[in-house]
CSV table of C-alpha atoms in Angstrom, one decimal:
chain,number,residue,atom,x,y,z
A,1,MET,CA,-36.2,5.4,22.8
A,2,SER,CA,-37.3,8.0,25.3
A,3,LYS,CA,-40.5,7.0,27.1
A,4,ASN,CA,-40.8,10.4,28.7
A,5,ILE,CA,-41.6,12.5,25.6
A,6,THR,CA,-44.8,14.5,25.9
A,7,SER,CA,-47.6,14.2,23.4
A,8,GLN,CA,-46.9,18.0,22.6
A,9,THR,CA,-43.4,17.1,21.7
A,10,LEU,CA,-44.4,14.0,19.8
A,11,GLN,CA,-47.0,16.1,17.9
A,12,ARG,CA,-44.3,18.5,16.8
A,13,LEU,CA,-41.7,16.0,15.5
A,14,PRO,CA,-43.5,15.5,12.1
A,15,ILE,CA,-43.6,19.2,11.7
A,16,TYR,CA,-39.9,19.5,12.3
A,17,LEU,CA,-39.3,16.5,9.9
A,18,ASN,CA,-41.5,18.1,7.1
A,19,TYR,CA,-39.6,21.4,7.6
A,20,LEU,CA,-36.1,19.7,7.4
A,21,MET,CA,-37.0,17.6,4.5
A,22,SER,CA,-38.2,20.8,2.5
A,23,LEU,CA,-34.7,22.5,3.0
A,24,SER,CA,-32.2,22.8,0.1
A,25,GLU,CA,-29.7,20.0,-0.4
A,26,THR,CA,-27.0,22.6,0.7
A,27,ILE,CA,-28.5,23.0,4.2
A,28,LYS,CA,-29.5,19.3,4.3
A,29,SER,CA,-25.7,18.5,3.9
A,30,GLY,CA,-24.8,21.0,6.4
A,31,ASN,CA,-25.8,22.2,9.8
A,32,ILE,CA,-28.9,23.8,11.2
A,33,SER,CA,-29.7,25.5,14.5
A,34,ALA,CA,-32.7,25.1,16.9
A,35,THR,CA,-33.0,28.9,16.6
A,36,ALA,CA,-33.3,28.7,12.8
A,37,ILE,CA,-35.9,25.8,13.0
A,38,ALA,CA,-37.9,27.7,15.7
A,39,GLY,CA,-37.7,31.0,13.7
A,40,ALA,CA,-39.0,29.2,10.5
A,41,LEU,CA,-41.8,27.5,12.2
A,42,GLY,CA,-42.9,30.3,14.5
A,43,LEU,CA,-42.2,28.2,17.5
A,44,ASN,CA,-40.5,28.9,20.9
A,45,ASN,CA,-36.7,28.6,20.7
A,46,VAL,CA,-36.4,26.9,24.0
A,47,GLN,CA,-39.2,24.5,23.3
A,48,VAL,CA,-37.7,23.5,20.0
A,49,ARG,CA,-34.3,22.9,21.7
A,50,LYS,CA,-36.0,20.7,24.3
A,51,ASP,CA,-38.0,18.8,21.8
A,52,LEU,CA,-34.9,17.9,19.7
A,53,ALA,CA,-32.8,17.2,22.7
A,54,SER,CA,-35.3,14.6,23.8
A,55,ILE,CA,-34.9,12.6,20.6
A,56,SER,CA,-31.5,13.5,19.0
A,57,ARG,CA,-27.9,13.0,19.6
A,58,GLY,CA,-27.9,16.7,20.3
A,59,GLY,CA,-26.6,19.9,18.6
A,60,ARG,CA,-23.2,21.4,19.1
A,61,PRO,CA,-22.6,24.9,20.4
A,62,ARG,CA,-22.5,27.4,17.6
A,63,THR,CA,-22.5,24.9,14.7
A,64,GLY,CA,-26.0,23.5,15.8
A,65,TYR,CA,-27.2,20.3,14.5
A,66,VAL,CA,-25.9,18.2,11.6
A,67,THR,CA,-29.0,18.4,9.5
A,68,ALA,CA,-28.9,14.9,8.1
A,69,GLU,CA,-28.3,13.4,11.6
A,70,LEU,CA,-31.2,15.3,13.0
A,71,ILE,CA,-33.4,14.1,10.1
A,72,SER,CA,-32.4,10.5,10.8
A,73,ASP,CA,-32.9,10.9,14.5
A,74,ILE,CA,-36.5,12.1,14.1
A,75,GLU,CA,-37.2,9.5,11.4
A,76,SER,CA,-35.9,6.8,13.7
A,77,PHE,CA,-37.8,8.0,16.7
A,78,LEU,CA,-40.9,8.1,14.6
A,79,GLY,CA,-40.2,4.5,13.4
A,80,PHE,CA,-39.7,5.3,9.7
A,81,GLU,CA,-36.8,2.8,9.4
A,82,ASN,CA,-39.0,0.1,10.6
A,83,ARG,CA,-42.5,1.1,9.9
A,84,ASP,CA,-45.2,-0.6,12.0
A,85,GLY,CA,-48.0,-2.5,10.3
A,86,VAL,CA,-51.4,-1.9,11.9
A,87,ILE,CA,-54.7,-3.7,11.6
A,88,VAL,CA,-58.2,-2.6,12.0
A,89,ALA,CA,-61.0,-4.8,13.3
A,90,GLY,CA,-64.5,-3.8,12.3
A,91,ILE,CA,-64.9,-2.2,8.9
A,92,GLY,CA,-67.9,0.1,9.4
A,93,ASN,CA,-67.8,3.8,8.7
A,94,PHE,CA,-65.3,4.1,11.6
A,95,GLY,CA,-63.0,1.3,10.5
A,96,ARG,CA,-63.1,2.7,6.8
A,97,ALA,CA,-62.1,6.1,8.1
A,98,MET,CA,-59.1,4.4,10.0
A,99,MET,CA,-58.0,2.5,6.8
A,100,CYS,CA,-58.3,5.7,4.7
A,101,SER,CA,-56.5,8.0,7.1
A,102,GLU,CA,-53.3,9.5,5.6
A,103,SER,CA,-52.0,10.8,9.0
A,104,PHE,CA,-50.9,7.5,10.4
A,105,SER,CA,-47.9,7.5,8.1
A,106,ASP,CA,-46.6,10.8,9.8
A,107,TYR,CA,-45.9,8.4,12.8
A,108,GLY,CA,-44.4,5.6,10.9
A,109,PHE,CA,-47.6,3.5,10.8
A,110,ASP,CA,-49.1,1.7,7.9
A,111,VAL,CA,-52.6,0.4,8.1
A,112,VAL,CA,-52.1,-3.0,6.2
A,113,CYS,CA,-55.2,-4.9,6.6
A,114,GLY,CA,-58.8,-4.6,7.8
A,115,PHE,CA,-60.7,-7.5,9.5
A,116,ASP,CA,-64.5,-8.0,9.7
A,117,CYS,CA,-66.9,-11.0,9.9
A,118,ASN,CA,-69.5,-9.6,7.4
A,119,GLN,CA,-69.2,-11.6,4.2
A,120,ASP,CA,-70.3,-8.7,2.1
A,121,ILE,CA,-67.2,-6.8,3.2
A,122,VAL,CA,-64.7,-9.6,3.5
A,123,GLY,CA,-62.7,-9.9,0.3
A,124,THR,CA,-63.2,-6.3,-0.6
A,125,SER,CA,-60.5,-3.6,-0.3
A,126,VAL,CA,-60.6,-0.2,1.3
A,127,ASN,CA,-58.1,2.4,0.3
A,128,GLY,CA,-56.2,-0.4,-1.6
A,129,LYS,CA,-55.9,-2.5,1.6
A,130,PRO,CA,-57.6,-5.9,1.9
A,131,VAL,CA,-60.4,-6.8,4.2
A,132,ARG,CA,-60.1,-10.3,5.4
A,133,HIS,CA,-62.2,-12.4,7.7
A,134,ILE,CA,-61.5,-12.1,11.4
A,135,SER,CA,-60.7,-15.8,11.7
A,136,GLU,CA,-57.6,-15.0,9.4
A,137,MET,CA,-56.3,-12.4,11.9
A,138,LYS,CA,-54.0,-14.5,13.9
A,139,ASN,CA,-52.1,-16.1,10.9
A,140,PHE,CA,-51.7,-12.7,9.3
A,141,CYS,CA,-50.5,-10.9,12.4
A,142,LEU,CA,-48.0,-13.7,13.3
A,143,CYS,CA,-46.8,-13.7,9.6
A,144,GLU,CA,-46.6,-10.1,9.2
A,145,ASN,CA,-45.3,-9.4,12.8
A,146,ILE,CA,-48.2,-7.0,13.6
A,147,LYS,CA,-48.1,-5.4,17.0
A,148,THR,CA,-50.6,-2.7,16.9
A,149,GLY,CA,-54.5,-3.0,16.4
A,150,ILE,CA,-57.4,-0.8,16.2
A,151,ILE,CA,-60.8,-1.9,17.4
A,152,THR,CA,-63.8,-0.3,15.7
A,153,VAL,CA,-66.4,-3.1,16.3
A,154,PRO,CA,-69.6,-2.7,18.2
A,155,GLU,CA,-69.4,-2.9,22.0
A,156,LYS,CA,-70.7,-6.4,22.2
A,157,TYR,CA,-68.0,-7.8,20.1
A,158,ALA,CA,-65.1,-5.7,21.4
A,159,GLN,CA,-63.8,-8.1,24.2
A,160,GLU,CA,-64.0,-11.1,21.8
A,161,VAL,CA,-62.1,-9.2,19.1
A,162,CYS,CA,-59.6,-7.9,21.8
A,163,ASP,CA,-59.0,-11.6,22.8
A,164,ILE,CA,-58.3,-12.6,19.3
A,165,MET,CA,-55.9,-9.6,18.9
A,166,THR,CA,-53.8,-10.5,22.1
A,167,ASP,CA,-53.8,-14.1,20.9
A,168,SER,CA,-52.4,-12.9,17.7
A,169,GLY,CA,-49.4,-11.1,19.3
A,170,ILE,CA,-50.8,-7.6,19.2
A,171,LYS,CA,-49.2,-5.5,22.0
A,172,TYR,CA,-50.9,-2.1,21.4
A,173,ILE,CA,-54.7,-1.7,21.1
A,174,LEU,CA,-56.4,1.5,20.4
A,175,ASN,CA,-60.1,0.8,21.4
A,176,PHE,CA,-63.0,2.8,20.0
A,177,ALA,CA,-65.7,0.6,21.6
A,178,SER,CA,-66.9,2.3,24.8
A,179,ILE,CA,-66.3,-0.7,27.2
A,180,HIS,CA,-63.3,-1.6,29.3
A,181,LEU,CA,-61.2,-4.4,27.8
A,182,ASN,CA,-59.5,-7.0,29.8
A,183,VAL,CA,-56.1,-7.6,28.5
A,184,PRO,CA,-53.0,-9.5,29.7
A,185,GLU,CA,-50.2,-7.3,31.6
A,186,SER,CA,-48.1,-7.2,28.5
A,187,VAL,CA,-50.7,-5.5,26.4
A,188,ASN,CA,-51.2,-1.8,26.3
A,189,VAL,CA,-54.7,-0.5,25.6
A,190,HIS,CA,-55.9,3.1,25.0
A,191,ASN,CA,-59.6,3.6,25.1
A,192,GLU,CA,-60.8,6.4,22.7
A,193,ASN,CA,-64.3,7.3,23.9
A,194,ILE,CA,-65.4,10.2,21.6
A,195,SER,CA,-68.8,10.8,23.1
A,196,LEU,CA,-67.2,11.2,26.5
A,197,THR,CA,-64.6,13.6,25.1
A,198,LEU,CA,-67.5,15.6,23.6
A,199,ALA,CA,-69.2,15.6,27.0
A,200,MET,CA,-66.0,16.6,28.9
A,201,LEU,CA,-65.7,19.5,26.2
A,202,ALA,CA,-69.3,20.7,26.1
A,203,ARG,CA,-70.6,19.9,29.7
A,204,CYS,CA,-67.4,20.5,31.8
A,205,ASN,CA,-65.5,23.1,29.6
A,206,PHE,CA,-62.4,20.7,29.4
A,207,SER,CA,-60.6,22.0,26.3
A,208,GLU,CA,-57.2,22.6,25.0
A,209,ASN,CA,-57.4,26.4,24.4
A,210,ARG,CA,-58.6,26.7,28.0
A,211,SER,CA,-56.1,24.4,29.7
B,1,MET,CA,-73.0,22.2,37.1
B,2,SER,CA,-69.7,21.0,38.4
B,3,LYS,CA,-66.7,21.8,36.3
B,4,ASN,CA,-64.4,19.6,38.4
B,5,ILE,CA,-65.8,16.3,37.7
B,6,THR,CA,-63.2,13.8,36.3
B,7,SER,CA,-63.6,12.0,32.9
B,8,GLN,CA,-63.6,8.7,34.9
B,9,THR,CA,-66.6,9.9,36.9
B,10,LEU,CA,-68.3,11.2,33.9
B,11,GLN,CA,-67.8,7.9,32.1
B,12,ARG,CA,-69.6,6.2,35.0
B,13,LEU,CA,-72.6,8.4,35.1
B,14,PRO,CA,-74.4,6.7,32.1
B,15,ILE,CA,-73.6,3.3,33.8
B,16,TYR,CA,-75.3,4.4,37.0
B,17,LEU,CA,-78.2,5.8,35.2
B,18,ASN,CA,-78.8,2.6,33.1
B,19,TYR,CA,-78.7,0.6,36.3
B,20,LEU,CA,-81.1,2.8,38.1
B,21,MET,CA,-83.5,2.9,35.2
B,22,SER,CA,-83.4,-0.8,35.1
B,23,LEU,CA,-84.7,-1.2,38.7
B,24,SER,CA,-88.2,-2.1,39.7
B,25,GLU,CA,-90.8,0.6,40.1
B,26,THR,CA,-90.7,-0.1,43.8
B,27,ILE,CA,-87.2,0.7,44.2
B,28,LYS,CA,-87.5,3.7,41.7
B,29,SER,CA,-90.2,5.1,44.0
B,30,GLY,CA,-88.1,4.5,47.0
B,31,ASN,CA,-84.4,4.9,48.2
B,32,ILE,CA,-81.3,3.2,47.2
B,33,SER,CA,-77.7,3.4,48.8
B,34,ALA,CA,-74.4,3.9,47.1
B,35,THR,CA,-73.4,0.7,48.7
B,36,ALA,CA,-76.2,-1.1,46.8
B,37,ILE,CA,-75.2,0.6,43.5
B,38,ALA,CA,-71.6,-0.3,43.9
B,39,GLY,CA,-72.4,-3.9,44.8
B,40,ALA,CA,-74.7,-4.3,41.8
B,41,LEU,CA,-72.2,-2.8,39.4
B,42,GLY,CA,-69.0,-4.3,40.9
B,43,LEU,CA,-67.6,-0.8,41.6
B,44,ASN,CA,-65.8,0.5,44.7
B,45,ASN,CA,-68.1,1.8,47.3
B,46,VAL,CA,-66.2,5.0,48.0
B,47,GLN,CA,-65.8,5.7,44.4
B,48,VAL,CA,-69.6,5.5,43.7
B,49,ARG,CA,-70.2,7.8,46.8
B,50,LYS,CA,-67.8,10.3,45.5
B,51,ASP,CA,-69.1,10.1,41.9
B,52,LEU,CA,-72.7,10.7,43.0
B,53,ALA,CA,-71.8,13.4,45.5
B,54,SER,CA,-70.3,15.4,42.7
B,55,ILE,CA,-73.5,15.5,40.8
B,56,SER,CA,-76.4,14.9,43.2
B,57,ARG,CA,-78.2,16.6,46.1
B,58,GLY,CA,-76.5,13.9,48.1
B,59,GLY,CA,-77.8,10.8,50.0
B,60,ARG,CA,-79.1,10.8,53.6
B,61,PRO,CA,-77.4,8.7,56.3
B,62,ARG,CA,-79.0,5.2,56.5
B,63,THR,CA,-81.9,5.9,53.9
B,64,GLY,CA,-79.4,6.6,51.0
B,65,TYR,CA,-80.6,8.4,48.0
B,66,VAL,CA,-84.1,9.0,46.8
B,67,THR,CA,-83.9,7.0,43.7
B,68,ALA,CA,-86.1,9.3,41.6
B,69,GLU,CA,-84.1,12.4,42.6
B,70,LEU,CA,-80.8,10.5,41.8
B,71,ILE,CA,-82.1,9.5,38.4
B,72,SER,CA,-83.1,13.1,37.7
B,73,ASP,CA,-79.9,14.6,39.1
B,74,ILE,CA,-77.8,12.2,36.7
B,75,GLU,CA,-80.1,13.1,33.8
B,76,SER,CA,-79.8,16.7,34.5
B,77,PHE,CA,-76.1,16.6,34.8
B,78,LEU,CA,-75.9,14.6,31.4
B,79,GLY,CA,-78.1,17.3,29.8
B,80,PHE,CA,-81.1,15.0,29.3
B,81,GLU,CA,-83.6,17.6,30.1
B,82,ASN,CA,-82.2,19.9,27.4
B,83,ARG,CA,-80.5,17.7,24.9
B,84,ASP,CA,-77.8,19.4,22.8
B,85,GLY,CA,-78.0,19.3,19.1
B,86,VAL,CA,-74.6,18.5,17.5
B,87,ILE,CA,-73.5,19.1,13.8
B,88,VAL,CA,-70.9,17.4,11.8
B,89,ALA,CA,-68.9,19.1,9.2
B,90,GLY,CA,-67.3,16.9,6.5
B,91,ILE,CA,-69.2,13.8,5.7
B,92,GLY,CA,-66.6,11.3,4.7
B,93,ASN,CA,-66.1,8.0,6.3
B,94,PHE,CA,-65.4,9.8,9.6
B,95,GLY,CA,-68.2,12.2,9.5
B,96,ARG,CA,-70.6,9.3,8.7
B,97,ALA,CA,-69.2,7.4,11.7
B,98,MET,CA,-70.1,10.4,13.9
B,99,MET,CA,-73.6,10.7,12.5
B,100,CYS,CA,-74.1,7.0,13.0
B,101,SER,CA,-72.8,6.8,16.5
B,102,GLU,CA,-75.3,5.8,19.2
B,103,SER,CA,-73.1,6.6,22.1
B,104,PHE,CA,-73.6,10.4,21.9
B,105,SER,CA,-77.1,10.0,23.2
B,106,ASP,CA,-75.6,8.6,26.5
B,107,TYR,CA,-74.3,12.1,27.3
B,108,GLY,CA,-77.3,14.0,26.0
B,109,PHE,CA,-76.2,14.8,22.6
B,110,ASP,CA,-78.1,14.3,19.4
B,111,VAL,CA,-76.3,14.6,16.1
B,112,VAL,CA,-78.9,16.6,14.2
B,113,CYS,CA,-77.3,17.4,10.8
B,114,GLY,CA,-74.2,16.9,8.7
B,115,PHE,CA,-72.6,19.4,6.5
B,116,ASP,CA,-70.5,19.1,3.3
B,117,CYS,CA,-69.8,20.9,0.1
B,118,ASN,CA,-69.8,17.9,-2.2
B,119,GLN,CA,-73.0,18.1,-4.3
B,120,ASP,CA,-73.1,14.3,-4.5
B,121,ILE,CA,-73.6,14.1,-0.8
B,122,VAL,CA,-75.5,17.4,0.0
B,123,GLY,CA,-79.2,16.5,0.1
B,124,THR,CA,-78.7,12.9,1.2
B,125,SER,CA,-79.3,11.6,4.7
B,126,VAL,CA,-77.0,9.6,7.0
B,127,ASN,CA,-78.6,7.5,9.8
B,128,GLY,CA,-81.8,9.4,9.2
B,129,LYS,CA,-80.2,12.8,9.5
B,130,PRO,CA,-79.9,15.2,6.7
B,131,VAL,CA,-76.7,16.4,5.1
B,132,ARG,CA,-76.8,20.0,4.0
B,133,HIS,CA,-74.5,22.4,2.2
B,134,ILE,CA,-71.9,24.1,4.4
B,135,SER,CA,-73.4,27.5,3.3
B,136,GLU,CA,-76.5,26.6,5.2
B,137,MET,CA,-74.7,26.1,8.5
B,138,LYS,CA,-75.0,29.5,9.9
B,139,ASN,CA,-78.6,29.7,9.5
B,140,PHE,CA,-79.3,26.3,10.6
B,141,CYS,CA,-77.2,26.6,13.8
B,142,LEU,CA,-78.7,30.0,14.7
B,143,CYS,CA,-82.4,28.8,14.2
B,144,GLU,CA,-81.7,25.4,16.1
B,145,ASN,CA,-79.5,27.0,18.8
B,146,ILE,CA,-76.6,24.6,18.0
B,147,LYS,CA,-73.5,25.1,20.3
B,148,THR,CA,-71.5,21.9,19.5
B,149,GLY,CA,-69.8,21.0,16.3
B,150,ILE,CA,-67.5,18.2,15.1
B,151,ILE,CA,-65.0,18.8,12.4
B,152,THR,CA,-64.1,15.9,10.2
B,153,VAL,CA,-63.0,17.8,7.1
B,154,PRO,CA,-59.5,17.4,5.5
B,155,GLU,CA,-56.8,19.5,7.1
B,156,LYS,CA,-56.7,22.2,4.5
B,157,TYR,CA,-60.3,23.1,5.0
B,158,ALA,CA,-60.5,22.9,8.8
B,159,GLN,CA,-59.7,26.4,9.7
B,160,GLU,CA,-62.3,27.8,7.2
B,161,VAL,CA,-64.9,25.4,8.5
B,162,CYS,CA,-63.9,26.4,12.0
B,163,ASP,CA,-64.5,30.0,11.2
B,164,ILE,CA,-67.9,29.3,9.8
B,165,MET,CA,-68.7,27.3,13.0
B,166,THR,CA,-67.6,30.1,15.4
B,167,ASP,CA,-69.5,32.6,13.2
B,168,SER,CA,-72.7,30.3,13.5
B,169,GLY,CA,-72.5,30.5,17.3
B,170,ILE,CA,-70.8,27.1,17.9
B,171,LYS,CA,-69.1,27.3,21.3
B,172,TYR,CA,-67.7,23.7,21.6
B,173,ILE,CA,-65.6,22.2,18.7
B,174,LEU,CA,-64.3,18.6,18.6
B,175,ASN,CA,-61.6,18.7,15.9
B,176,PHE,CA,-60.5,15.7,14.1
B,177,ALA,CA,-58.2,17.6,11.6
B,178,SER,CA,-54.7,17.4,12.8
B,179,ILE,CA,-54.0,21.1,12.7
B,180,HIS,CA,-54.2,23.8,15.4
B,181,LEU,CA,-57.4,25.9,15.1
B,182,ASN,CA,-57.5,29.6,15.8
B,183,VAL,CA,-60.8,30.4,17.7
B,184,PRO,CA,-62.1,33.4,19.7
B,185,GLU,CA,-61.7,33.2,23.5
B,186,SER,CA,-65.2,32.3,24.0
B,187,VAL,CA,-64.9,28.9,21.9
B,188,ASN,CA,-63.7,25.7,23.4
B,189,VAL,CA,-61.7,23.4,21.1
B,190,HIS,CA,-60.7,19.8,21.7
B,191,ASN,CA,-58.1,18.4,19.2
B,192,GLU,CA,-58.6,14.6,18.6
B,193,ASN,CA,-55.4,13.4,16.8
B,194,ILE,CA,-55.9,9.8,16.5
B,195,SER,CA,-52.5,9.1,14.8
B,196,LEU,CA,-50.8,10.9,17.6
B,197,THR,CA,-52.7,8.9,20.2
B,198,LEU,CA,-51.6,5.7,18.5
B,199,ALA,CA,-48.0,6.9,18.3
B,200,MET,CA,-48.1,7.8,22.2
B,201,LEU,CA,-49.5,4.2,22.7
B,202,ALA,CA,-47.2,2.2,20.5
B,203,ARG,CA,-44.0,4.4,20.6
B,204,CYS,CA,-44.1,5.8,24.2
B,205,ASN,CA,-46.0,3.0,26.0
B,206,PHE,CA,-48.5,5.6,27.1
B,207,SER,CA,-51.7,3.6,27.9
B,208,GLU,CA,-54.5,3.4,30.4
B,209,ASN,CA,-53.9,-0.1,31.8
B,210,ARG,CA,-50.3,1.0,32.5
B,211,SER,CA,-51.0,4.5,33.9
């Protein structure tokens, strides 16, 4: 799997997939060109060609892509064949939002379980997914082979929860607590600091329609 | 105000400020060196010097910074003298999380009001802040001189809400709906696509402790 894909390309993959899935069976069982996809989605021809080249077996001159192959290449890149279970630690408003988000599935993720230590929440379910006690995390993650976790606990608990996650075999952590987390070399962390993002936007004019 | 400050520097400013505020009145009424701050916070000397130079009137050789001046320079950069009111549109779990977040205040932001069109929510309050009907947004923002808005509505309503925000004088929009928003040249948008971030992290090994 390419590690060099840009977030812009990654962001367009579900759009390509949704479009291809919406096509008639006739086209799905035939070929489609990058030009046709670009035209239908109002995207730049060259960009679409580059995007698809980075994740597919490639199109053929004149005939274009075998539609079914392209669909399966995108699905396989997005991890649809082997969807990744995701856990959420800290089931406050933020954690609930994560458990209710529909958009994770666009990238082959399923939020499968929430964890908290508040006995009023433990044993309940959010969006049809169970909330378990944080002490059950390790067993759950090892049994279910969970590699991805989201931390939405208050700052003061974040490192402790992070340690439990890494001890549970989690390799990818999306951290919403605004502290730096210490993790082993083998674990990847992304810190999502929303107030910092807002400050960059409103105090430093850092924004996407400007950049 | 510097537009070239990095997010790393911006992220450290509240840390410097909290430290300086925690000092004794004696030191607050005297001087402090970048070296002393770096030592106390376990940060790199040169980094601290660069950070402070980017937002302050600068330290003096040997004597260092006038502590009170440095505090006011950081506070002024972070907008504490003239705190920015922020509104949130879409008071689901995500919107509630935004209205309850304490960390915005670290950067001089106050979430002052939420907006929704669900009559079960309109008229209630979240974290002591009112939730009003979306039709009241324009009046509210113009009266309160609100320039910053957060969009946490479902995708299908996001552009409509964005249009109401720009019509209400909002200049900075943090968008959590995973669609591209069309805005006038004068408006800055940052799109926060959490599922995309998770995909970049877990599918492409894009993470901060690696980069």
